[in-house]
Amino acid sequence: MPVLRSKNFAYYLIAPAVVILIITSLYPAVFSFVLSFFNWNWGVQFDFVGARNYLDLFRSPEFWQVLYQTFLFAVVATALELLLGLGLAVVVDHLKFGAGLIRTLLLTPLMVSGIIVALMSKILLDPMLGIVNYVLNALGLPLSPFFGATSTAMGTVIMVDAWWQTAFVFIIVLAGLQSLPQEPIEAARVDGASALQSFFRVKLPMLRAVLFTVLIFRTIDTLKVFDIIFGTTGGGPQISTEVMQTLAYRKAFSFLQMSESMTIMVIFSAIVLAISLVYMRLEERLEDD
């Protein structure tokens, strides 16, 4: 067929994907950026205000607190999930029996949606009726308010996210471990290296690219967290667990401040894009080493 032989055939193949990307991603992004320069309350008010929305946000203590909490959640949750996922992968990789069953059980949380995980955790960690506090009381341990206090809410949300997403890190790192070449590992063993030395000096350096890829995925994913927080605390108590996504949602659908909401997301999207570019640059250096 003439079309199949055409030099432009590749463009015909990717055209539908490009059109869908423009409609679902590019257009909303441009639309949000434009509306961030207006005062739009989803009603009759639609006034051009220039950069006032940005200036108001930068002068708002609430915005900076929420931005800090977003990064706090992302850094702590990502670090915890990487450590737990790596540890579980190393343990399962050394198992000779039952590894398949344990791997399946560890992957079970990934089969559940975020909002279901949030609702389950609210029931289990309820300060009055939850089974976790019941067990703590039975063991003579102090009870915890979990989501109900500003001092414990963020830590509890991070714990729930780690329970949910550690399996993602685990399965990728385990696949990386099982695909490592055996020659360097055998050579280290012949040279008298212990299992611990072999892991830190041979296996871990070879896993660097895999771990960096997981780090990129989990960092971006935790920065965009919404469902876990929305389904557990809604950003409370007060605003102790509020993050950028829930702040934008609250501005838009609780107060009908659509332009402020879009301004928040424009700023946050720029931050995430900058972090992604930094990660890409670091990945290029990693590949060159």
PDB file of C-alpha atoms in Angstrom:
ATOM      1  CA  MET A   1       0.000   0.000   0.000  1.00  0.00           C
ATOM      2  CA  PRO A   2       1.295   3.521  -0.779  1.00  0.00           C
ATOM      3  CA  VAL A   3       0.556   4.778   2.739  1.00  0.00           C
ATOM      4  CA  LEU A   4       2.581   1.993   4.331  1.00  0.00           C
ATOM      5  CA  ARG A   5       5.534   2.834   2.120  1.00  0.00           C
ATOM      6  CA  SER A   6       5.320   6.528   2.860  1.00  0.00           C
ATOM      7  CA  LYS A   7       8.131   8.149   4.846  1.00  0.00           C
ATOM      8  CA  ASN A   8       5.472   9.888   6.939  1.00  0.00           C
ATOM      9  CA  PHE A   9       3.818   6.630   8.018  1.00  0.00           C
ATOM     10  CA  ALA A  10       5.269   6.950  11.531  1.00  0.00           C
ATOM     11  CA  TYR A  11       3.512  10.294  11.939  1.00  0.00           C
ATOM     12  CA  TYR A  12       0.186   8.687  11.049  1.00  0.00           C
ATOM     13  CA  LEU A  13       0.757   6.131  13.796  1.00  0.00           C
ATOM     14  CA  ILE A  14       1.511   8.633  16.558  1.00  0.00           C
ATOM     15  CA  ALA A  15      -1.044  11.245  15.460  1.00  0.00           C
ATOM     16  CA  PRO A  16      -3.952   9.804  17.560  1.00  0.00           C
ATOM     17  CA  ALA A  17      -1.781   9.744  20.683  1.00  0.00           C
ATOM     18  CA  VAL A  18      -0.638  13.334  20.044  1.00  0.00           C
ATOM     19  CA  VAL A  19      -4.232  14.518  19.586  1.00  0.00           C
ATOM     20  CA  ILE A  20      -5.342  12.813  22.807  1.00  0.00           C
ATOM     21  CA  LEU A  21      -2.343  14.299  24.659  1.00  0.00           C
ATOM     22  CA  ILE A  22      -3.216  17.797  23.416  1.00  0.00           C
ATOM     23  CA  ILE A  23      -6.876  17.466  24.425  1.00  0.00           C
ATOM     24  CA  THR A  24      -6.346  15.843  27.826  1.00  0.00           C
ATOM     25  CA  SER A  25      -3.066  17.427  28.971  1.00  0.00           C
ATOM     26  CA  LEU A  26      -1.804  20.375  26.956  1.00  0.00           C
ATOM     27  CA  TYR A  27      -5.113  22.228  26.622  1.00  0.00           C
ATOM     28  CA  PRO A  28      -6.021  21.966  30.337  1.00  0.00           C
ATOM     29  CA  ALA A  29      -2.505  23.099  31.298  1.00  0.00           C
ATOM     30  CA  VAL A  30      -2.656  26.180  29.033  1.00  0.00           C
ATOM     31  CA  PHE A  31      -6.242  26.902  30.109  1.00  0.00           C
ATOM     32  CA  SER A  32      -5.263  26.756  33.795  1.00  0.00           C
ATOM     33  CA  PHE A  33      -2.244  28.996  33.236  1.00  0.00           C
ATOM     34  CA  VAL A  34      -4.381  31.629  31.475  1.00  0.00           C
ATOM     35  CA  LEU A  35      -7.102  31.565  34.133  1.00  0.00           C
ATOM     36  CA  SER A  36      -4.511  31.977  36.898  1.00  0.00           C
ATOM     37  CA  PHE A  37      -4.332  35.646  35.804  1.00  0.00           C
ATOM     38  CA  PHE A  38      -8.050  36.146  36.387  1.00  0.00           C
ATOM     39  CA  ASN A  39     -10.376  36.303  39.366  1.00  0.00           C
ATOM     40  CA  TRP A  40     -12.944  33.629  38.517  1.00  0.00           C
ATOM     41  CA  ASN A  41     -15.330  32.248  41.112  1.00  0.00           C
ATOM     42  CA  TRP A  42     -17.221  29.919  38.762  1.00  0.00           C
ATOM     43  CA  GLY A  43     -20.018  32.452  38.616  1.00  0.00           C
ATOM     44  CA  VAL A  44     -20.526  35.866  37.083  1.00  0.00           C
ATOM     45  CA  GLN A  45     -17.195  37.219  38.327  1.00  0.00           C
ATOM     46  CA  PHE A  46     -14.437  37.013  35.740  1.00  0.00           C
ATOM     47  CA  ASP A  47     -11.941  39.848  36.158  1.00  0.00           C
ATOM     48  CA  PHE A  48      -8.382  40.118  34.920  1.00  0.00           C
ATOM     49  CA  VAL A  49      -6.072  40.639  37.903  1.00  0.00           C
ATOM     50  CA  GLY A  50      -2.660  39.966  36.393  1.00  0.00           C
ATOM     51  CA  ALA A  51      -0.151  38.443  38.811  1.00  0.00           C
ATOM     52  CA  ARG A  52      -2.200  39.247  41.934  1.00  0.00           C
ATOM     53  CA  ASN A  53      -3.096  35.584  42.541  1.00  0.00           C
ATOM     54  CA  TYR A  54       0.579  34.645  42.543  1.00  0.00           C
ATOM     55  CA  LEU A  55       1.533  37.535  44.842  1.00  0.00           C
ATOM     56  CA  ASP A  56      -1.288  36.702  47.266  1.00  0.00           C
ATOM     57  CA  LEU A  57      -0.153  33.096  47.441  1.00  0.00           C
ATOM     58  CA  PHE A  58       3.498  33.996  48.012  1.00  0.00           C
ATOM     59  CA  ARG A  59       2.414  36.294  50.863  1.00  0.00           C
ATOM     60  CA  SER A  60       0.215  33.599  52.424  1.00  0.00           C
ATOM     61  CA  PRO A  61       1.678  31.676  55.416  1.00  0.00           C
ATOM     62  CA  GLU A  62      -0.832  28.896  54.697  1.00  0.00           C
ATOM     63  CA  PHE A  63       0.629  28.342  51.227  1.00  0.00           C
ATOM     64  CA  TRP A  64       4.179  27.980  52.540  1.00  0.00           C
ATOM     65  CA  GLN A  65       3.080  25.637  55.311  1.00  0.00           C
ATOM     66  CA  VAL A  66       1.234  23.443  52.822  1.00  0.00           C
ATOM     67  CA  LEU A  67       4.195  23.463  50.437  1.00  0.00           C
ATOM     68  CA  TYR A  68       6.489  22.411  53.298  1.00  0.00           C
ATOM     69  CA  GLN A  69       4.090  19.629  54.312  1.00  0.00           C
ATOM     70  CA  THR A  70       3.906  18.393  50.729  1.00  0.00           C
ATOM     71  CA  PHE A  71       7.682  18.012  50.557  1.00  0.00           C
ATOM     72  CA  LEU A  72       7.806  16.563  54.072  1.00  0.00           C
ATOM     73  CA  PHE A  73       5.338  13.860  53.077  1.00  0.00           C
ATOM     74  CA  ALA A  74       7.143  13.167  49.804  1.00  0.00           C
ATOM     75  CA  VAL A  75      10.642  12.936  51.303  1.00  0.00           C
ATOM     76  CA  VAL A  76       9.754  10.834  54.344  1.00  0.00           C
ATOM     77  CA  ALA A  77       7.326   8.519  52.528  1.00  0.00           C
ATOM     78  CA  THR A  78       9.712   7.947  49.607  1.00  0.00           C
ATOM     79  CA  ALA A  79      12.691   7.270  51.885  1.00  0.00           C
ATOM     80  CA  LEU A  80      10.670   4.883  54.057  1.00  0.00           C
ATOM     81  CA  GLU A  81       9.277   2.991  51.083  1.00  0.00           C
ATOM     82  CA  LEU A  82      12.703   2.679  49.470  1.00  0.00           C
ATOM     83  CA  LEU A  83      14.260   1.289  52.640  1.00  0.00           C
ATOM     84  CA  LEU A  84      11.404  -1.118  53.352  1.00  0.00           C
ATOM     85  CA  GLY A  85      11.098  -2.214  49.728  1.00  0.00           C
ATOM     86  CA  LEU A  86      14.829  -2.818  49.421  1.00  0.00           C
ATOM     87  CA  GLY A  87      14.934  -4.764  52.692  1.00  0.00           C
ATOM     88  CA  LEU A  88      11.973  -6.950  51.726  1.00  0.00           C
ATOM     89  CA  ALA A  89      13.452  -7.597  48.273  1.00  0.00           C
ATOM     90  CA  VAL A  90      16.760  -8.716  49.769  1.00  0.00           C
ATOM     91  CA  VAL A  91      15.012 -11.059  52.220  1.00  0.00           C
ATOM     92  CA  VAL A  92      12.699 -12.599  49.618  1.00  0.00           C
ATOM     93  CA  ASP A  93      15.581 -12.961  47.152  1.00  0.00           C
ATOM     94  CA  HIS A  94      17.368 -15.215  49.660  1.00  0.00           C
ATOM     95  CA  LEU A  95      14.352 -17.416  50.387  1.00  0.00           C
ATOM     96  CA  LYS A  96      14.490 -20.918  48.965  1.00  0.00           C
ATOM     97  CA  PHE A  97      10.911 -21.925  49.793  1.00  0.00           C
ATOM     98  CA  GLY A  98       7.677 -19.931  49.742  1.00  0.00           C
ATOM     99  CA  ALA A  99       9.111 -16.928  47.913  1.00  0.00           C
ATOM    100  CA  GLY A 100       6.280 -16.945  45.378  1.00  0.00           C
ATOM    101  CA  LEU A 101       3.577 -16.971  48.064  1.00  0.00           C
ATOM    102  CA  ILE A 102       5.259 -14.209  50.072  1.00  0.00           C
ATOM    103  CA  ARG A 103       5.730 -12.127  46.923  1.00  0.00           C
ATOM    104  CA  THR A 104       2.019 -12.453  46.131  1.00  0.00           C
ATOM    105  CA  LEU A 105       0.990 -11.475  49.665  1.00  0.00           C
ATOM    106  CA  LEU A 106       3.292  -8.456  49.646  1.00  0.00           C
ATOM    107  CA  LEU A 107       1.762  -7.275  46.362  1.00  0.00           C
ATOM    108  CA  THR A 108      -1.795  -7.433  47.725  1.00  0.00           C
ATOM    109  CA  PRO A 109      -1.915  -3.737  48.834  1.00  0.00           C
ATOM    110  CA  LEU A 110      -1.214  -2.599  45.258  1.00  0.00           C
ATOM    111  CA  MET A 111      -4.433  -4.276  44.131  1.00  0.00           C
ATOM    112  CA  VAL A 112      -6.469  -1.854  46.272  1.00  0.00           C
ATOM    113  CA  SER A 113      -7.270   1.700  45.186  1.00  0.00           C
ATOM    114  CA  GLY A 114      -6.026   4.635  47.216  1.00  0.00           C
ATOM    115  CA  ILE A 115      -9.435   5.753  48.462  1.00  0.00           C
ATOM    116  CA  ILE A 116     -10.224   2.215  49.676  1.00  0.00           C
ATOM    117  CA  VAL A 117      -6.887   2.120  51.517  1.00  0.00           C
ATOM    118  CA  ALA A 118      -7.792   5.455  53.110  1.00  0.00           C
ATOM    119  CA  LEU A 119     -11.226   4.274  54.256  1.00  0.00           C
ATOM    120  CA  MET A 120      -9.823   0.985  55.586  1.00  0.00           C
ATOM    121  CA  SER A 121      -7.140   2.822  57.561  1.00  0.00           C
ATOM    122  CA  LYS A 122      -9.730   5.233  59.027  1.00  0.00           C
ATOM    123  CA  ILE A 123     -11.686   2.273  60.357  1.00  0.00           C
ATOM    124  CA  LEU A 124      -8.658   0.375  61.664  1.00  0.00           C
ATOM    125  CA  LEU A 125      -7.054   3.448  63.245  1.00  0.00           C
ATOM    126  CA  ASP A 126     -10.188   5.022  64.692  1.00  0.00           C
ATOM    127  CA  PRO A 127      -9.197   6.327  68.163  1.00  0.00           C
ATOM    128  CA  MET A 128     -12.353   4.981  69.823  1.00  0.00           C
ATOM    129  CA  LEU A 129     -13.517   1.973  67.803  1.00  0.00           C
ATOM    130  CA  GLY A 130     -10.437   0.960  65.790  1.00  0.00           C
ATOM    131  CA  ILE A 131      -8.891  -2.455  66.277  1.00  0.00           C
ATOM    132  CA  VAL A 132      -5.348  -1.050  66.452  1.00  0.00           C
ATOM    133  CA  ASN A 133      -6.022   0.948  69.619  1.00  0.00           C
ATOM    134  CA  TYR A 134      -7.915  -2.052  70.998  1.00  0.00           C
ATOM    135  CA  VAL A 135      -4.807  -4.215  70.547  1.00  0.00           C
ATOM    136  CA  LEU A 136      -2.575  -1.513  72.025  1.00  0.00           C
ATOM    137  CA  ASN A 137      -4.852  -1.280  75.054  1.00  0.00           C
ATOM    138  CA  ALA A 138      -4.866  -5.077  75.449  1.00  0.00           C
ATOM    139  CA  LEU A 139      -1.065  -5.085  75.442  1.00  0.00           C
ATOM    140  CA  GLY A 140      -0.909  -2.296  77.997  1.00  0.00           C
ATOM    141  CA  LEU A 141       0.589   0.177  75.527  1.00  0.00           C
ATOM    142  CA  PRO A 142      -0.409   3.853  75.273  1.00  0.00           C
ATOM    143  CA  LEU A 143      -3.205   4.642  72.839  1.00  0.00           C
ATOM    144  CA  SER A 144      -2.756   6.982  69.894  1.00  0.00           C
ATOM    145  CA  PRO A 145      -5.163   9.468  68.297  1.00  0.00           C
ATOM    146  CA  PHE A 146      -3.611   8.664  64.902  1.00  0.00           C
ATOM    147  CA  PHE A 147      -5.497  10.913  62.422  1.00  0.00           C
ATOM    148  CA  GLY A 148      -7.156  12.874  65.223  1.00  0.00           C
ATOM    149  CA  ALA A 149      -4.258  15.037  66.440  1.00  0.00           C
ATOM    150  CA  THR A 150      -1.963  17.482  64.690  1.00  0.00           C
ATOM    151  CA  SER A 151       1.079  15.831  66.274  1.00  0.00           C
ATOM    152  CA  THR A 152       0.355  12.356  64.875  1.00  0.00           C
ATOM    153  CA  ALA A 153      -1.760  12.895  61.765  1.00  0.00           C
ATOM    154  CA  MET A 154       1.048  13.409  59.236  1.00  0.00           C
ATOM    155  CA  GLY A 155       3.060  10.477  60.554  1.00  0.00           C
ATOM    156  CA  THR A 156      -0.018   8.257  60.360  1.00  0.00           C
ATOM    157  CA  VAL A 157      -0.729   9.276  56.763  1.00  0.00           C
ATOM    158  CA  ILE A 158       2.896   8.537  55.832  1.00  0.00           C
ATOM    159  CA  MET A 159       2.612   5.142  57.522  1.00  0.00           C
ATOM    160  CA  VAL A 160      -0.537   4.321  55.534  1.00  0.00           C
ATOM    161  CA  ASP A 161       1.079   5.345  52.259  1.00  0.00           C
ATOM    162  CA  ALA A 162       4.155   3.251  53.067  1.00  0.00           C
ATOM    163  CA  TRP A 163       1.958   0.207  53.733  1.00  0.00           C
ATOM    164  CA  TRP A 164       0.245   0.773  50.401  1.00  0.00           C
ATOM    165  CA  GLN A 165       3.166   1.570  48.097  1.00  0.00           C
ATOM    166  CA  THR A 166       6.153  -0.297  49.550  1.00  0.00           C
ATOM    167  CA  ALA A 167       5.116  -3.261  47.396  1.00  0.00           C
ATOM    168  CA  PHE A 168       5.775  -1.155  44.276  1.00  0.00           C
ATOM    169  CA  VAL A 169       9.381  -0.592  45.340  1.00  0.00           C
ATOM    170  CA  PHE A 170       9.698  -4.204  46.465  1.00  0.00           C
ATOM    171  CA  ILE A 171       8.659  -5.816  43.167  1.00  0.00           C
ATOM    172  CA  ILE A 172      10.911  -3.595  41.008  1.00  0.00           C
ATOM    173  CA  VAL A 173      13.944  -3.971  43.265  1.00  0.00           C
ATOM    174  CA  LEU A 174      13.381  -7.736  43.517  1.00  0.00           C
ATOM    175  CA  ALA A 175      13.289  -7.977  39.723  1.00  0.00           C
ATOM    176  CA  GLY A 176      16.507  -5.967  39.602  1.00  0.00           C
ATOM    177  CA  LEU A 177      18.185  -8.230  42.149  1.00  0.00           C
ATOM    178  CA  GLN A 178      17.201 -11.391  40.302  1.00  0.00           C
ATOM    179  CA  SER A 179      18.479 -10.011  36.984  1.00  0.00           C
ATOM    180  CA  LEU A 180      21.952  -9.078  38.254  1.00  0.00           C
ATOM    181  CA  PRO A 181      24.870 -10.874  36.581  1.00  0.00           C
ATOM    182  CA  GLN A 182      26.192 -13.608  38.830  1.00  0.00           C
ATOM    183  CA  GLU A 183      29.876 -13.445  37.796  1.00  0.00           C
ATOM    184  CA  PRO A 184      30.828 -10.418  39.976  1.00  0.00           C
ATOM    185  CA  ILE A 185      28.885 -11.871  42.913  1.00  0.00           C
ATOM    186  CA  GLU A 186      30.609 -15.257  42.575  1.00  0.00           C
ATOM    187  CA  ALA A 187      33.990 -13.550  42.231  1.00  0.00           C
ATOM    188  CA  ALA A 188      33.406 -11.599  45.458  1.00  0.00           C
ATOM    189  CA  ARG A 189      32.405 -14.814  47.214  1.00  0.00           C
ATOM    190  CA  VAL A 190      35.553 -16.553  46.021  1.00  0.00           C
ATOM    191  CA  ASP A 191      37.620 -13.640  47.293  1.00  0.00           C
ATOM    192  CA  GLY A 192      36.164 -14.234  50.743  1.00  0.00           C
ATOM    193  CA  ALA A 193      33.575 -11.460  50.876  1.00  0.00           C
ATOM    194  CA  SER A 194      30.779 -11.994  53.385  1.00  0.00           C
ATOM    195  CA  ALA A 195      27.119 -11.789  52.359  1.00  0.00           C
ATOM    196  CA  LEU A 196      26.929  -8.277  53.798  1.00  0.00           C
ATOM    197  CA  GLN A 197      30.073  -7.123  52.011  1.00  0.00           C
ATOM    198  CA  SER A 198      28.890  -8.711  48.767  1.00  0.00           C
ATOM    199  CA  PHE A 199      25.599  -6.848  49.005  1.00  0.00           C
ATOM    200  CA  PHE A 200      26.976  -3.381  49.779  1.00  0.00           C
ATOM    201  CA  ARG A 201      30.056  -3.531  47.529  1.00  0.00           C
ATOM    202  CA  VAL A 202      28.780  -5.562  44.575  1.00  0.00           C
ATOM    203  CA  LYS A 203      24.999  -5.856  44.402  1.00  0.00           C
ATOM    204  CA  LEU A 204      24.020  -2.391  45.603  1.00  0.00           C
ATOM    205  CA  PRO A 205      26.254  -0.520  43.116  1.00  0.00           C
ATOM    206  CA  MET A 206      24.805  -2.624  40.280  1.00  0.00           C
ATOM    207  CA  LEU A 207      21.286  -1.802  41.526  1.00  0.00           C
ATOM    208  CA  ARG A 208      21.955   1.932  41.458  1.00  0.00           C
ATOM    209  CA  ALA A 209      20.112   2.560  38.183  1.00  0.00           C
ATOM    210  CA  VAL A 210      17.083   0.537  39.324  1.00  0.00           C
ATOM    211  CA  LEU A 211      16.927   2.322  42.667  1.00  0.00           C
ATOM    212  CA  PHE A 212      17.239   5.704  40.977  1.00  0.00           C
ATOM    213  CA  THR A 213      14.355   4.872  38.630  1.00  0.00           C
ATOM    214  CA  VAL A 214      12.189   3.835  41.577  1.00  0.00           C
ATOM    215  CA  LEU A 215      13.208   7.029  43.388  1.00  0.00           C
ATOM    216  CA  ILE A 216      12.000   9.149  40.453  1.00  0.00           C
ATOM    217  CA  PHE A 217       8.633   7.378  40.247  1.00  0.00           C
ATOM    218  CA  ARG A 218       7.948   7.456  43.976  1.00  0.00           C
ATOM    219  CA  THR A 219       9.089  11.066  44.450  1.00  0.00           C
ATOM    220  CA  ILE A 220       6.753  12.358  41.745  1.00  0.00           C
ATOM    221  CA  ASP A 221       3.928  10.115  42.924  1.00  0.00           C
ATOM    222  CA  THR A 222       4.191  11.212  46.562  1.00  0.00           C
ATOM    223  CA  LEU A 223       4.409  14.862  45.576  1.00  0.00           C
ATOM    224  CA  LYS A 224       1.075  14.424  43.785  1.00  0.00           C
ATOM    225  CA  VAL A 225      -0.587  12.670  46.729  1.00  0.00           C
ATOM    226  CA  PHE A 226      -4.310  13.289  47.020  1.00  0.00           C
ATOM    227  CA  ASP A 227      -6.452  10.199  47.590  1.00  0.00           C
ATOM    228  CA  ILE A 228      -4.791   8.981  50.810  1.00  0.00           C
ATOM    229  CA  ILE A 229      -5.023  12.392  52.489  1.00  0.00           C
ATOM    230  CA  PHE A 230      -8.426  13.262  51.075  1.00  0.00           C
ATOM    231  CA  GLY A 231      -9.858   9.941  52.253  1.00  0.00           C
ATOM    232  CA  THR A 232      -8.324   9.999  55.748  1.00  0.00           C
ATOM    233  CA  THR A 233      -7.932  13.504  57.139  1.00  0.00           C
ATOM    234  CA  GLY A 234      -9.118  15.773  54.335  1.00  0.00           C
ATOM    235  CA  GLY A 235      -6.109  17.938  55.157  1.00  0.00           C
ATOM    236  CA  GLY A 236      -6.852  18.201  58.893  1.00  0.00           C
ATOM    237  CA  PRO A 237      -6.767  18.406  61.822  1.00  0.00           C
ATOM    238  CA  GLN A 238      -6.668  22.143  61.103  1.00  0.00           C
ATOM    239  CA  ILE A 239      -4.316  22.078  58.092  1.00  0.00           C
ATOM    240  CA  SER A 240      -1.660  19.784  59.587  1.00  0.00           C
ATOM    241  CA  THR A 241      -1.867  17.270  56.703  1.00  0.00           C
ATOM    242  CA  GLU A 242      -2.914  19.636  53.929  1.00  0.00           C
ATOM    243  CA  VAL A 243      -0.859  19.217  50.740  1.00  0.00           C
ATOM    244  CA  MET A 244      -0.865  21.106  47.463  1.00  0.00           C
ATOM    245  CA  GLN A 245      -3.405  18.874  45.742  1.00  0.00           C
ATOM    246  CA  THR A 246      -5.928  18.988  48.576  1.00  0.00           C
ATOM    247  CA  LEU A 247      -5.412  22.746  48.996  1.00  0.00           C
ATOM    248  CA  ALA A 248      -6.192  23.295  45.316  1.00  0.00           C
ATOM    249  CA  TYR A 249      -9.253  21.046  45.585  1.00  0.00           C
ATOM    250  CA  ARG A 250     -10.510  22.902  48.668  1.00  0.00           C
ATOM    251  CA  LYS A 251     -10.000  26.302  47.024  1.00  0.00           C
ATOM    252  CA  ALA A 252     -11.901  25.197  43.921  1.00  0.00           C
ATOM    253  CA  PHE A 253     -14.800  23.156  45.247  1.00  0.00           C
ATOM    254  CA  SER A 254     -15.256  24.406  48.816  1.00  0.00           C
ATOM    255  CA  PHE A 255     -14.742  28.143  48.255  1.00  0.00           C
ATOM    256  CA  LEU A 256     -15.279  28.307  44.455  1.00  0.00           C
ATOM    257  CA  GLN A 257     -11.984  30.199  44.078  1.00  0.00           C
ATOM    258  CA  MET A 258     -11.163  28.596  40.749  1.00  0.00           C
ATOM    259  CA  SER A 259      -8.424  31.003  39.721  1.00  0.00           C
ATOM    260  CA  GLU A 260      -6.587  30.628  43.024  1.00  0.00           C
ATOM    261  CA  SER A 261      -6.843  26.874  42.705  1.00  0.00           C
ATOM    262  CA  MET A 262      -5.392  26.974  39.207  1.00  0.00           C
ATOM    263  CA  THR A 263      -2.623  29.310  40.383  1.00  0.00           C
ATOM    264  CA  ILE A 264      -1.662  26.781  43.051  1.00  0.00           C
ATOM    265  CA  MET A 265      -1.513  23.989  40.493  1.00  0.00           C
ATOM    266  CA  VAL A 266       0.494  26.082  38.015  1.00  0.00           C
ATOM    267  CA  ILE A 267       3.105  26.811  40.697  1.00  0.00           C
ATOM    268  CA  PHE A 268       3.134  23.223  41.872  1.00  0.00           C
ATOM    269  CA  SER A 269       3.378  21.852  38.324  1.00  0.00           C
ATOM    270  CA  ALA A 270       6.384  24.085  37.713  1.00  0.00           C
ATOM    271  CA  ILE A 271       8.029  22.745  40.890  1.00  0.00           C
ATOM    272  CA  VAL A 272       7.388  19.117  39.905  1.00  0.00           C
ATOM    273  CA  LEU A 273       8.681  19.807  36.386  1.00  0.00           C
ATOM    274  CA  ALA A 274      11.862  21.349  37.796  1.00  0.00           C
ATOM    275  CA  ILE A 275      12.412  18.339  40.064  1.00  0.00           C
ATOM    276  CA  SER A 276      11.846  15.989  37.127  1.00  0.00           C
ATOM    277  CA  LEU A 277      14.415  17.865  35.034  1.00  0.00           C
ATOM    278  CA  VAL A 278      16.938  17.653  37.873  1.00  0.00           C
ATOM    279  CA  TYR A 279      16.317  13.919  38.160  1.00  0.00           C
ATOM    280  CA  MET A 280      16.760  13.498  34.409  1.00  0.00           C
ATOM    281  CA  ARG A 281      20.062  15.359  34.563  1.00  0.00           C
ATOM    282  CA  LEU A 282      21.233  13.195  37.454  1.00  0.00           C
ATOM    283  CA  GLU A 283      20.177  10.081  35.562  1.00  0.00           C
ATOM    284  CA  GLU A 284      22.265  11.148  32.564  1.00  0.00           C
ATOM    285  CA  ARG A 285      25.286  11.583  34.829  1.00  0.00           C
ATOM    286  CA  LEU A 286      24.581   8.215  36.391  1.00  0.00           C
ATOM    287  CA  GLU A 287      24.594   6.566  32.975  1.00  0.00           C
ATOM    288  CA  ASP A 288      27.864   8.305  32.046  1.00  0.00           C
ATOM    289  CA  ASP A 289      29.655   7.041  35.172  1.00  0.00           C
TER     290      ASP A 289
END
